[in-house]
Amino acid sequence: MIAEVTGIRTIRMLYLQLLYRCNFACQHCFHGERLQHADAFTLDEAVSLMRLMHKDYGTEAVNLLGGEPFVYKDLPEVVRYAKQELGLQVEICTNGYRIERRLTEIAPHLDLLRISLEGNGATNDAIRKFGSYQGALSAMDHARDLGIPTGATMTVNARNIDEVLPLARTLQDHGARQLKLHHLRPVGNAAHHPELLITDTAAYGRLREQLGTADLTIEVIVDEDLSEEGTLEACAPAPQALSIPRIEADPRGALTMSCNAVGKDAHAFWYDKEAGHIVHRPSATDEIALAVPGVVYARA
Ligand code: SF4
């Protein structure tokens, strides 16, 4: 259905939000009140969507997330099916809190463990959860001992922008290969924390300068919206792309192609879980009608 409507033939990665539930309630979380919602993929639905994306759109990688994917009881089966039956590259994006036992179980089928952190020590814990910083680092060490490559993500905000470099150094000491920096979008819980928003975009310029001159061995990937020009809210419709890098399925089955549209309910397509196929539900405010641009990531 996506191909018929948009001309898109290949979608490299499926971001599969298995459930909304999470053991955290971070101040910046884009899910907001949906963290309390019970919607989730069943194991059969998750398997069917991965199979559909692989078969119809040549999807070669899946990133399992939530909510918190390690709270999802069928995580080992999803991971095993993605790797063994479909041959996908399998990544998990987690808060890393007390995951060691389950991580050991899925280690043979996992290609990358990505842990979210918002700064060093107390800064992280104030935004995420008390004890989460140490929890994340011990999960990272455990993954390294199991031979699983690790990375981290950080959502840059007014409280942690000065900790990007210190965190990058800590992460490289713990063996992480990559730190991915995201722009904070004022949706979900972040909409209730305006103090986190960066209003002086010159701060992004200073951050980029620091990253450019820092002697880091860890790869740092930056959301291009972290720029002095600020976020690009809309653009002219791009010429029809045959291939896009990603699509994200939320636990209800709503699909989003642009990171800029995540959390904004701008869905043009849904995965109909009962029917087992993708349907087009256009509206005047969907991401195609609004021409929401994709997020561009680049090396710092
Ligand atoms: S940001 Fe991640 S860890 Fe934090 S509440 Fe949201 S889903 Fe949970």
Short mmCIF file of N, CA, C and O and ligand atoms in Angstrom, two decimals, residues 20 22-26 28-31 35 66-68 95 116 128 189, ligand 1:
data_model
loop_
_atom_site.label_atom_id
_atom_site.label_comp_id
_atom_site.label_asym_id
_atom_site.label_seq_id
_atom_site.Cartn_x
_atom_site.Cartn_y
_atom_site.Cartn_z
N TYR A 20 3.82 0.35 24.83
CA TYR A 20 4.01 1.69 25.41
C TYR A 20 4.59 1.62 26.81
O TYR A 20 5.26 2.54 27.26
N CYS A 22 6.51 1.28 30.23
CA CYS A 22 7.92 1.48 30.53
C CYS A 22 8.09 1.52 32.04
O CYS A 22 7.17 1.91 32.76
N ASN A 23 9.27 1.12 32.51
CA ASN A 23 9.56 1.22 33.94
C ASN A 23 10.11 2.60 34.30
O ASN A 23 10.48 2.83 35.45
N PHE A 24 10.20 3.51 33.33
CA PHE A 24 10.62 4.89 33.56
C PHE A 24 9.48 5.82 33.15
O PHE A 24 8.53 5.39 32.48
N ALA A 25 9.60 7.09 33.50
CA ALA A 25 8.69 8.13 33.01
C ALA A 25 9.53 9.39 32.79
O ALA A 25 9.37 10.39 33.48
N CYS A 26 10.44 9.31 31.83
CA CYS A 26 11.44 10.38 31.65
C CYS A 26 10.78 11.71 31.31
O CYS A 26 9.75 11.76 30.63
N HIS A 28 11.54 13.92 29.25
CA HIS A 28 11.55 14.32 27.84
C HIS A 28 10.83 13.31 26.95
O HIS A 28 10.80 13.46 25.74
N CYS A 29 10.23 12.25 27.53
CA CYS A 29 9.71 11.15 26.70
C CYS A 29 8.58 11.61 25.77
O CYS A 29 7.58 12.18 26.23
N PHE A 30 8.71 11.31 24.49
CA PHE A 30 7.71 11.78 23.53
C PHE A 30 6.39 11.03 23.65
O PHE A 30 5.37 11.48 23.13
N HIS A 31 6.37 9.90 24.34
CA HIS A 31 5.12 9.14 24.49
C HIS A 31 4.13 9.82 25.43
O HIS A 31 2.93 9.60 25.32
N LEU A 35 2.50 6.33 27.86
CA LEU A 35 3.30 5.36 28.63
C LEU A 35 2.41 4.50 29.52
O LEU A 35 2.78 3.40 29.92
N GLY A 66 10.27 0.72 22.67
CA GLY A 66 8.97 0.79 23.31
C GLY A 66 8.52 2.23 23.43
O GLY A 66 8.78 3.02 22.51
N GLY A 67 8.05 2.55 24.65
CA GLY A 67 8.20 1.92 25.98
C GLY A 67 9.56 1.26 26.15
O GLY A 67 10.51 1.63 25.49
N GLU A 68 9.59 0.34 27.08
CA GLU A 68 10.85 -0.36 27.36
C GLU A 68 10.76 -1.79 26.82
O GLU A 68 9.99 -2.60 27.33
N ASN A 95 16.43 1.52 28.04
CA ASN A 95 16.98 2.37 29.09
C ASN A 95 18.07 1.62 29.87
O ASN A 95 18.75 2.20 30.72
N SER A 116 19.87 4.53 26.15
CA SER A 116 19.61 5.97 26.23
C SER A 116 20.17 6.53 27.52
O SER A 116 19.93 5.99 28.60
N ARG A 128 15.83 11.09 33.92
CA ARG A 128 15.32 9.74 33.65
C ARG A 128 14.80 9.07 34.93
O ARG A 128 13.61 9.03 35.16
N ASN A 189 5.89 14.11 27.22
CA ASN A 189 6.32 14.69 28.50
C ASN A 189 7.12 15.98 28.31
O ASN A 189 7.09 16.86 29.17
S1 SF4 B 1 12.26 7.91 27.10
FE1 SF4 B 1 12.41 5.68 26.93
S2 SF4 B 1 12.97 5.02 29.00
FE2 SF4 B 1 12.19 7.11 29.18
S3 SF4 B 1 9.98 6.87 29.64
FE3 SF4 B 1 10.20 7.09 27.41
S4 SF4 B 1 10.28 4.98 26.64
FE4 SF4 B 1 10.73 4.91 28.84
#
